[in-house]
């Protein structure tokens, strides 16, 4: 076994060496045949600044805190790696709070660009990423999100890259989950932003392909800035009563809520209506593992009773996976396991650093050109989130989804992993029975 591991290590090192040499040769050949070009930017030296735009407050603050710890760990390791290789530059990581607010994210994006920064990690939400897009494309600023999943932002040759799969994959995962739970009639509730609109449509399309009925006459699309939901809960109660009155069995009715942290307030208000506790509820990556749901007692009990099950991108493995390394570090710092997108954040820092070192210039266009090759080579061996293959839009091309539900075990209400949706086959592998 030791010999085998040693051989794998030699192969990995040789491949990475060939990877760097190959890029050097490639650039040399292009330089020989290309027409005269403007003087290249100076080689990297001293501090090279990258800004992470993360939601340290607001409705994605838990995810933002996890990604901050992950990014800082990766930056520290990158600098050790650069020192060991005798490189003349060091990565300076600056973390800014976007408050999960698109306007705030754009304001800070512009401020740092005004200071000369051309590389950004994040933002995390699709609404924030959309807000930055026009300015980023016009000014050739590369920004890489660990968690923006809206299909509306899947655009080739732009300056947004995403180390997560889009909701073109998550939509079918949620639809399959609901179908296997016996749901044939869906009522949709979602936050009215770029992400919510895109995922709601993706779930609808996939559920209808399975043969289900989406009752769009009862759609509830709410303002993302709302913090309490008595009116929406009452409307939802009326919707369920309407379907039941038409002879549809309660066990065939499912509610898909697409939300962020505000799901706790929504379920708190929903708990006032007994009929809403008699149908199954389903979430997504925006609500998966949200600690707020466990902190609000009424919401936690309601989520337990409706078997609230959620999908979230599942980190994969690599030959030398850093998954456990990062998990342990975040748990030590924050007292909890990281969400899936923290692993992607860790990989973004590393891949960006490797790409910068290859081109040896603070040049977004040159980094953008080679980033897909860097991800497919480096992450195969060393990533925390698994092998990252980017598609023609610069988004993660394939993934599985973990299924997490709020359950009660040994008298404690908590998040429990209950299954895995396999993107390649479209099937669910159950770990714990939830709907039997």
Short mmCIF file of C-alpha atoms in Angstrom, two decimals:
data_model
loop_
_atom_site.label_atom_id
_atom_site.label_comp_id
_atom_site.label_asym_id
_atom_site.label_seq_id
_atom_site.Cartn_x
_atom_site.Cartn_y
_atom_site.Cartn_z
CA UNK A 1 0.00 0.00 0.00
CA UNK A 2 2.83 2.40 0.89
CA UNK A 3 4.53 1.65 -2.43
CA UNK A 4 1.25 2.29 -4.26
CA UNK A 5 0.77 5.64 -2.55
CA UNK A 6 4.36 6.55 -3.27
CA UNK A 7 3.86 5.77 -6.95
CA UNK A 8 0.68 7.84 -7.03
CA UNK A 9 2.58 10.72 -5.48
CA UNK A 10 5.31 10.49 -8.12
CA UNK A 11 2.70 10.41 -10.90
CA UNK A 12 0.90 13.42 -9.43
CA UNK A 13 4.11 15.42 -9.14
CA UNK A 14 5.18 14.51 -12.67
CA UNK A 15 1.81 15.54 -14.06
CA UNK A 16 1.88 18.87 -12.27
CA UNK A 17 5.45 19.48 -13.50
CA UNK A 18 4.41 18.63 -17.05
CA UNK A 19 1.41 20.88 -16.62
CA UNK A 20 3.60 23.87 -15.76
CA UNK A 21 6.16 23.03 -18.47
CA UNK A 22 3.38 22.59 -21.03
CA UNK A 23 2.00 26.02 -20.34
CA UNK A 24 5.45 27.52 -20.62
CA UNK A 25 6.02 25.87 -24.00
CA UNK A 26 2.56 26.89 -25.17
CA UNK A 27 3.15 30.53 -24.38
CA UNK A 28 6.55 30.35 -26.07
CA UNK A 29 5.08 28.98 -29.29
CA UNK A 30 2.31 31.55 -29.36
CA UNK A 31 4.83 34.30 -28.75
CA UNK A 32 6.88 33.12 -31.75
CA UNK A 33 4.01 33.19 -34.25
CA UNK A 34 1.81 35.98 -32.90
CA UNK A 35 1.94 39.55 -34.22
CA UNK A 36 3.59 42.21 -32.05
CA UNK A 37 1.59 42.81 -28.86
CA UNK A 38 1.54 45.55 -26.25
CA UNK A 39 4.20 45.33 -23.59
CA UNK A 40 3.19 42.63 -21.08
CA UNK A 41 2.47 43.56 -17.46
CA UNK A 42 5.42 43.23 -15.09
CA UNK A 43 6.04 39.84 -13.45
CA UNK A 44 4.52 39.21 -10.06
CA UNK A 45 6.39 40.37 -6.99
CA UNK A 46 5.55 41.58 -3.50
CA UNK A 47 1.89 41.54 -2.41
CA UNK A 48 -0.67 40.35 -4.96
CA UNK A 49 -4.14 41.33 -3.78
CA UNK A 50 -7.30 39.26 -4.12
CA UNK A 51 -10.53 40.42 -2.45
CA UNK A 52 -13.13 37.94 -1.15
CA UNK A 53 -16.65 39.39 -1.17
CA UNK A 54 -18.48 37.25 1.38
CA UNK A 55 -21.78 37.63 3.29
CA UNK A 56 -20.53 37.83 6.86
CA UNK A 57 -23.92 39.32 7.80
CA UNK A 58 -27.36 38.96 6.26
CA UNK A 59 -29.31 35.86 5.26
CA UNK A 60 -26.26 33.87 4.09
CA UNK A 61 -23.99 34.82 6.99
CA UNK A 62 -23.33 31.23 8.09
CA UNK A 63 -22.12 30.32 4.62
CA UNK A 64 -20.03 33.49 4.51
CA UNK A 65 -18.35 32.76 7.83
CA UNK A 66 -17.49 29.23 6.69
CA UNK A 67 -16.02 30.46 3.42
CA UNK A 68 -13.98 33.15 5.18
CA UNK A 69 -12.24 30.54 7.32
CA UNK A 70 -11.71 28.31 4.27
CA UNK A 71 -10.27 31.16 2.19
CA UNK A 72 -7.89 32.24 4.95
CA UNK A 73 -6.61 28.70 5.38
CA UNK A 74 -6.01 28.35 1.64
CA UNK A 75 -4.25 31.73 1.43
CA UNK A 76 -1.92 30.76 4.26
CA UNK A 77 -1.07 27.49 2.53
CA UNK A 78 -0.58 29.21 -0.82
CA UNK A 79 1.97 31.58 0.71
CA UNK A 80 3.86 28.68 2.28
CA UNK A 81 3.89 27.00 -1.13
CA UNK A 82 5.18 30.16 -2.81
CA UNK A 83 7.90 30.54 -0.19
CA UNK A 84 9.01 26.93 -0.61
CA UNK A 85 9.30 27.48 -4.37
CA UNK A 86 11.26 30.68 -3.93
CA UNK A 87 8.65 32.80 -5.69
CA UNK A 88 8.99 36.59 -5.31
CA UNK A 89 5.28 37.25 -4.60
CA UNK A 90 2.76 36.54 -1.83
CA UNK A 91 -1.02 36.39 -1.90
CA UNK A 92 -2.74 39.14 0.07
CA UNK A 93 -6.31 38.06 0.83
CA UNK A 94 -8.75 40.76 1.92
CA UNK A 95 -12.25 39.76 3.08
CA UNK A 96 -15.13 42.21 2.70
CA UNK A 97 -18.68 41.79 4.05
CA UNK A 98 -21.40 42.13 1.38
CA UNK A 99 -24.23 41.67 3.93
CA UNK A 100 -25.81 39.39 1.27
CA UNK A 101 -26.85 42.59 -0.48
CA UNK A 102 -26.29 43.13 -4.23
CA UNK A 103 -25.87 46.90 -3.95
CA UNK A 104 -23.32 46.60 -1.15
CA UNK A 105 -21.43 43.96 -3.13
CA UNK A 106 -21.21 46.20 -6.20
CA UNK A 107 -20.15 49.23 -4.15
CA UNK A 108 -17.26 47.32 -2.58
CA UNK A 109 -16.38 45.74 -5.93
CA UNK A 110 -16.00 49.20 -7.47
CA UNK A 111 -14.04 50.59 -4.51
CA UNK A 112 -11.47 47.82 -4.66
CA UNK A 113 -11.24 47.96 -8.43
CA UNK A 114 -10.51 51.66 -8.03
CA UNK A 115 -7.55 50.61 -5.88
CA UNK A 116 -6.28 48.39 -8.66
CA UNK A 117 -7.76 45.01 -7.67
CA UNK A 118 -8.72 42.84 -10.66
CA UNK A 119 -9.39 39.46 -9.00
CA UNK A 120 -12.26 38.67 -6.64
CA UNK A 121 -13.60 35.60 -4.86
CA UNK A 122 -17.39 35.63 -4.58
CA UNK A 123 -19.93 37.00 -4.12
CA UNK A 124 -21.93 34.01 -2.93
CA UNK A 125 -25.50 34.74 -4.04
CA UNK A 126 -26.63 34.91 -7.66
CA UNK A 127 -28.32 38.25 -7.02
CA UNK A 128 -24.98 39.74 -5.99
CA UNK A 129 -23.15 38.15 -8.92
CA UNK A 130 -25.71 39.51 -11.38
CA UNK A 131 -25.29 43.02 -9.92
CA UNK A 132 -21.53 42.91 -10.57
CA UNK A 133 -21.66 41.40 -14.03
CA UNK A 134 -21.96 44.42 -16.31
CA UNK A 135 -19.20 46.31 -14.51
CA UNK A 136 -16.93 43.23 -14.40
CA UNK A 137 -17.31 42.43 -18.09
CA UNK A 138 -16.77 46.04 -19.15
CA UNK A 139 -13.58 46.35 -17.07
CA UNK A 140 -12.21 42.81 -17.50
CA UNK A 141 -12.39 41.95 -13.79
CA UNK A 142 -12.34 38.24 -12.99
CA UNK A 143 -14.64 37.11 -10.17
CA UNK A 144 -15.17 33.50 -9.12
CA UNK A 145 -18.18 32.47 -7.05
CA UNK A 146 -18.28 29.33 -4.90
CA UNK A 147 -22.08 29.23 -4.68
CA UNK A 148 -23.94 31.26 -7.34
CA UNK A 149 -26.18 28.74 -9.11
CA UNK A 150 -28.65 30.71 -11.24
CA UNK A 151 -28.89 29.36 -14.82
CA UNK A 152 -29.47 32.95 -15.99
CA UNK A 153 -25.78 33.66 -15.33
CA UNK A 154 -24.49 30.72 -17.39
CA UNK A 155 -22.93 32.84 -20.15
CA UNK A 156 -19.88 31.87 -22.21
CA UNK A 157 -16.74 34.02 -22.36
CA UNK A 158 -17.75 36.43 -19.59
CA UNK A 159 -15.74 37.28 -16.47
CA UNK A 160 -17.80 35.28 -13.98
CA UNK A 161 -16.60 31.76 -13.17
CA UNK A 162 -18.43 29.47 -10.74
CA UNK A 163 -16.99 26.49 -8.88
CA UNK A 164 -20.46 25.11 -8.20
CA UNK A 165 -23.03 23.43 -10.46
CA UNK A 166 -25.97 25.50 -11.66
CA UNK A 167 -29.63 24.87 -10.88
CA UNK A 168 -30.02 23.13 -14.21
CA UNK A 169 -28.68 20.19 -12.15
CA UNK A 170 -30.25 21.05 -8.78
CA UNK A 171 -33.76 21.49 -10.23
CA UNK A 172 -34.01 17.84 -11.31
CA UNK A 173 -32.54 16.73 -7.96
CA UNK A 174 -35.32 18.49 -6.02
CA UNK A 175 -37.98 17.22 -8.42
CA UNK A 176 -36.73 13.64 -8.05
CA UNK A 177 -36.67 13.98 -4.26
CA UNK A 178 -40.29 15.14 -4.21
CA UNK A 179 -41.37 12.42 -6.63
CA UNK A 180 -39.78 9.65 -4.54
CA UNK A 181 -41.54 11.07 -1.49
CA UNK A 182 -44.85 10.40 -3.24
CA UNK A 183 -45.56 14.02 -4.21
CA UNK A 184 -47.62 14.50 -7.35
CA UNK A 185 -48.89 18.05 -6.74
CA UNK A 186 -46.48 20.90 -6.00
CA UNK A 187 -47.03 24.35 -4.52
CA UNK A 188 -44.09 26.74 -4.96
CA UNK A 189 -42.86 29.44 -2.55
CA UNK A 190 -39.72 31.40 -3.43
CA UNK A 191 -37.74 34.58 -2.88
CA UNK A 192 -38.13 36.86 -5.86
CA UNK A 193 -34.56 37.32 -7.06
CA UNK A 194 -32.30 35.99 -9.80
CA UNK A 195 -31.52 32.81 -7.91
CA UNK A 196 -35.04 32.11 -6.67
CA UNK A 197 -36.66 32.70 -10.06
CA UNK A 198 -34.18 30.45 -11.85
CA UNK A 199 -34.40 27.56 -9.39
CA UNK A 200 -38.21 27.74 -9.17
CA UNK A 201 -38.42 27.38 -12.95
CA UNK A 202 -35.84 24.56 -13.02
CA UNK A 203 -37.75 22.56 -10.40
CA UNK A 204 -41.06 23.14 -12.19
CA UNK A 205 -39.71 21.95 -15.53
CA UNK A 206 -38.14 18.82 -14.03
CA UNK A 207 -41.21 17.95 -11.92
CA UNK A 208 -43.53 18.25 -14.89
CA UNK A 209 -41.26 15.96 -16.93
CA UNK A 210 -41.73 13.32 -14.23
CA UNK A 211 -45.50 13.65 -14.64
CA UNK A 212 -46.27 15.92 -11.70
CA UNK A 213 -48.59 18.91 -11.54
CA UNK A 214 -47.28 22.33 -10.48
CA UNK A 215 -50.16 24.50 -9.28
CA UNK A 216 -48.96 27.87 -10.53
CA UNK A 217 -52.28 29.45 -9.56
CA UNK A 218 -51.03 29.17 -5.98
CA UNK A 219 -47.45 30.42 -6.56
CA UNK A 220 -46.07 32.63 -3.79
CA UNK A 221 -43.15 34.83 -4.88
CA UNK A 222 -42.07 37.11 -2.05
CA UNK A 223 -39.82 40.15 -1.62
CA UNK A 224 -36.31 38.98 -0.60
CA UNK A 225 -36.19 41.81 1.95
CA UNK A 226 -39.16 40.45 3.93
CA UNK A 227 -38.48 39.23 7.46
CA UNK A 228 -41.92 37.96 8.55
CA UNK A 229 -44.52 36.02 6.60
CA UNK A 230 -47.97 35.80 8.24
CA UNK A 231 -49.71 36.83 5.00
CA UNK A 232 -47.77 34.34 2.87
CA UNK A 233 -48.39 31.56 5.41
CA UNK A 234 -52.13 32.28 5.34
CA UNK A 235 -52.12 32.20 1.53
CA UNK A 236 -50.28 28.89 1.61
CA UNK A 237 -52.84 27.48 4.03
CA UNK A 238 -55.63 28.51 1.64
CA UNK A 239 -53.77 26.87 -1.26
CA UNK A 240 -53.46 23.51 0.51
CA UNK A 241 -57.10 23.65 1.59
CA UNK A 242 -58.09 24.35 -2.03
CA UNK A 243 -56.26 21.28 -3.33
CA UNK A 244 -57.60 19.06 -0.57
CA UNK A 245 -61.10 20.35 -1.29
CA UNK A 246 -60.65 19.21 -4.89
CA UNK A 247 -60.02 15.67 -3.70
CA UNK A 248 -56.22 15.61 -3.81
CA UNK A 249 -54.80 13.51 -0.93
CA UNK A 250 -52.57 15.44 1.48
CA UNK A 251 -49.80 12.87 1.08
CA UNK A 252 -49.54 13.81 -2.60
CA UNK A 253 -49.19 17.55 -1.91
CA UNK A 254 -45.70 18.98 -1.46
CA UNK A 255 -44.44 22.49 -0.79
CA UNK A 256 -41.15 23.55 -2.34
CA UNK A 257 -39.77 26.61 -0.57
CA UNK A 258 -36.75 28.33 -2.13
CA UNK A 259 -35.31 30.65 0.50
CA UNK A 260 -32.28 31.64 2.54
CA UNK A 261 -32.13 32.12 6.30
CA UNK A 262 -35.62 33.71 6.30
CA UNK A 263 -37.04 30.19 6.02
CA UNK A 264 -36.99 30.08 9.84
CA UNK A 265 -39.34 33.07 10.06
CA UNK A 266 -41.55 31.60 7.34
CA UNK A 267 -41.90 28.25 9.12
CA UNK A 268 -42.47 30.02 12.42
CA UNK A 269 -45.50 31.73 10.85
CA UNK A 270 -46.57 28.58 9.01
CA UNK A 271 -46.70 26.65 12.30
CA UNK A 272 -49.86 28.60 13.19
CA UNK A 273 -51.80 26.65 10.53
CA UNK A 274 -52.27 22.97 11.35
CA UNK A 275 -52.93 21.89 7.76
CA UNK A 276 -49.47 23.11 6.69
CA UNK A 277 -48.01 20.61 9.14
CA UNK A 278 -49.86 17.79 7.37
CA UNK A 279 -48.03 18.03 4.03
CA UNK A 280 -44.38 17.50 3.17
CA UNK A 281 -41.96 20.40 2.63
CA UNK A 282 -38.80 20.51 0.53
CA UNK A 283 -35.96 23.04 0.33
CA UNK A 284 -32.71 23.60 -1.54
CA UNK A 285 -29.10 24.62 -1.01
CA UNK A 286 -30.25 28.03 0.24
CA UNK A 287 -31.89 26.51 3.32
CA UNK A 288 -29.82 23.36 3.74
CA UNK A 289 -27.97 23.19 7.08
CA UNK A 290 -29.19 26.65 8.11
CA UNK A 291 -28.58 26.89 11.88
CA UNK A 292 -31.35 29.47 12.22
CA UNK A 293 -33.94 26.75 11.65
CA UNK A 294 -32.72 24.95 14.74
CA UNK A 295 -32.48 28.10 16.85
CA UNK A 296 -36.17 29.05 16.46
CA UNK A 297 -38.02 26.39 18.46
CA UNK A 298 -41.37 26.61 16.66
CA UNK A 299 -39.65 26.52 13.27
CA UNK A 300 -37.46 23.56 14.25
CA UNK A 301 -40.44 21.53 15.45
CA UNK A 302 -42.41 22.42 12.33
CA UNK A 303 -39.50 21.46 10.05
CA UNK A 304 -39.21 18.14 11.87
CA UNK A 305 -42.92 17.43 11.49
CA UNK A 306 -42.99 18.18 7.73
CA UNK A 307 -39.80 16.15 7.17
CA UNK A 308 -38.11 19.18 5.66
CA UNK A 309 -35.55 17.79 3.22
CA UNK A 310 -32.99 19.85 1.27
CA UNK A 311 -30.47 19.44 -1.52
CA UNK A 312 -26.94 20.82 -1.54
CA UNK A 313 -23.99 20.32 -3.87
CA UNK A 314 -21.93 17.36 -2.66
CA UNK A 315 -18.15 17.84 -2.49
CA UNK A 316 -16.36 15.01 -4.22
CA UNK A 317 -12.99 13.41 -3.58
CA UNK A 318 -9.59 13.56 -5.24
CA UNK A 319 -6.55 11.34 -5.09
CA UNK A 320 -5.16 13.45 -2.27
CA UNK A 321 -8.43 14.93 -0.98
CA UNK A 322 -8.22 17.87 1.40
CA UNK A 323 -11.86 17.45 2.41
CA UNK A 324 -11.15 16.20 5.92
CA UNK A 325 -8.31 18.68 6.34
CA UNK A 326 -10.65 21.62 5.72
CA UNK A 327 -13.56 20.11 7.63
CA UNK A 328 -11.43 19.73 10.75
CA UNK A 329 -10.05 23.25 10.45
CA UNK A 330 -13.46 24.91 10.12
CA UNK A 331 -14.86 22.82 12.94
CA UNK A 332 -11.99 23.88 15.18
CA UNK A 333 -12.49 27.56 14.31
CA UNK A 334 -16.29 27.77 14.28
CA UNK A 335 -17.51 24.71 16.16
CA UNK A 336 -19.40 23.33 13.16
CA UNK A 337 -18.79 21.49 9.92
CA UNK A 338 -18.55 23.68 6.81
CA UNK A 339 -21.17 23.77 4.09
CA UNK A 340 -20.31 22.48 0.62
CA UNK A 341 -19.49 25.92 -0.72
CA UNK A 342 -16.69 26.47 1.78
CA UNK A 343 -14.83 23.61 0.10
CA UNK A 344 -15.32 25.34 -3.25
CA UNK A 345 -14.01 28.60 -1.78
CA UNK A 346 -10.85 26.85 -0.61
CA UNK A 347 -10.30 25.49 -4.12
CA UNK A 348 -10.92 28.89 -5.73
CA UNK A 349 -8.09 30.46 -3.72
CA UNK A 350 -5.70 27.69 -4.69
CA UNK A 351 -6.64 27.55 -8.37
CA UNK A 352 -6.44 31.32 -8.71
CA UNK A 353 -3.00 31.32 -7.10
CA UNK A 354 -1.76 28.52 -9.36
CA UNK A 355 -3.07 30.33 -12.45
CA UNK A 356 -1.48 33.61 -11.39
CA UNK A 357 1.83 31.86 -10.83
CA UNK A 358 1.68 30.23 -14.27
CA UNK A 359 1.03 33.44 -16.20
CA UNK A 360 3.30 35.37 -13.79
CA UNK A 361 1.25 38.53 -14.31
CA UNK A 362 -1.65 40.34 -12.66
CA UNK A 363 -3.67 39.89 -15.84
CA UNK A 364 -7.33 38.69 -15.68
CA UNK A 365 -7.49 37.92 -19.40
CA UNK A 366 -4.50 35.59 -19.29
CA UNK A 367 -5.70 33.94 -16.07
CA UNK A 368 -9.18 33.56 -17.53
CA UNK A 369 -7.70 31.81 -20.56
CA UNK A 370 -5.97 29.06 -18.58
CA UNK A 371 -8.26 28.69 -15.56
CA UNK A 372 -10.26 25.74 -17.00
CA UNK A 373 -7.03 23.81 -17.56
CA UNK A 374 -5.82 24.64 -14.07
CA UNK A 375 -9.02 23.42 -12.43
CA UNK A 376 -9.19 20.17 -14.36
CA UNK A 377 -5.53 19.38 -13.57
CA UNK A 378 -4.91 20.73 -10.07
CA UNK A 379 -8.25 19.78 -8.50
CA UNK A 380 -8.08 16.19 -9.73
CA UNK A 381 -5.30 15.60 -7.22
CA UNK A 382 -5.44 18.21 -4.51
CA UNK A 383 -8.91 19.79 -4.17
CA UNK A 384 -11.17 19.95 -1.13
CA UNK A 385 -14.40 19.96 -3.17
CA UNK A 386 -13.38 17.25 -5.62
CA UNK A 387 -12.50 17.38 -9.28
CA UNK A 388 -13.60 20.69 -10.84
CA UNK A 389 -14.35 20.54 -14.55
CA UNK A 390 -15.67 23.82 -15.95
CA UNK A 391 -18.14 23.86 -18.83
CA UNK A 392 -18.32 26.30 -21.74
CA UNK A 393 -19.92 28.89 -19.45
CA UNK A 394 -17.19 28.69 -16.81
CA UNK A 395 -19.43 26.77 -14.38
CA UNK A 396 -18.87 23.44 -12.66
CA UNK A 397 -20.02 20.90 -15.24
CA UNK A 398 -21.30 18.03 -13.08
CA UNK A 399 -22.04 17.15 -9.47
CA UNK A 400 -24.01 15.05 -7.02
CA UNK A 401 -26.26 16.50 -4.32
CA UNK A 402 -26.41 15.51 -0.68
CA UNK A 403 -29.86 15.31 0.90
CA UNK A 404 -30.22 16.73 4.41
CA UNK A 405 -33.38 16.67 6.51
CA UNK A 406 -34.34 18.02 9.92
CA UNK A 407 -35.05 15.03 12.14
CA UNK A 408 -35.23 14.20 15.82
CA UNK A 409 -32.71 11.68 17.12
CA UNK A 410 -32.25 10.79 20.79
CA UNK A 411 -34.48 13.71 21.77
CA UNK A 412 -32.50 16.27 19.72
CA UNK A 413 -33.79 18.05 16.61
CA UNK A 414 -30.92 18.36 14.16
CA UNK A 415 -29.78 18.20 10.55
CA UNK A 416 -29.23 14.62 9.36
CA UNK A 417 -27.81 13.48 6.03
CA UNK A 418 -30.38 11.08 4.60
CA UNK A 419 -29.26 10.42 1.03
CA UNK A 420 -27.39 11.38 -2.13
CA UNK A 421 -28.77 12.34 -5.53
CA UNK A 422 -26.41 11.12 -8.25
CA UNK A 423 -26.34 13.62 -11.10
CA UNK A 424 -24.96 11.13 -13.62
CA UNK A 425 -27.88 8.71 -13.24
CA UNK A 426 -30.64 10.92 -11.85
CA UNK A 427 -31.23 8.44 -9.04
CA UNK A 428 -31.27 8.79 -5.25
CA UNK A 429 -29.25 6.59 -2.90
CA UNK A 430 -30.94 6.66 0.50
CA UNK A 431 -28.87 6.48 3.68
CA UNK A 432 -31.74 6.82 6.15
CA UNK A 433 -35.42 6.10 5.45
CA UNK A 434 -37.38 9.34 5.51
CA UNK A 435 -40.66 8.69 3.75
CA UNK A 436 -41.33 5.03 4.52
#
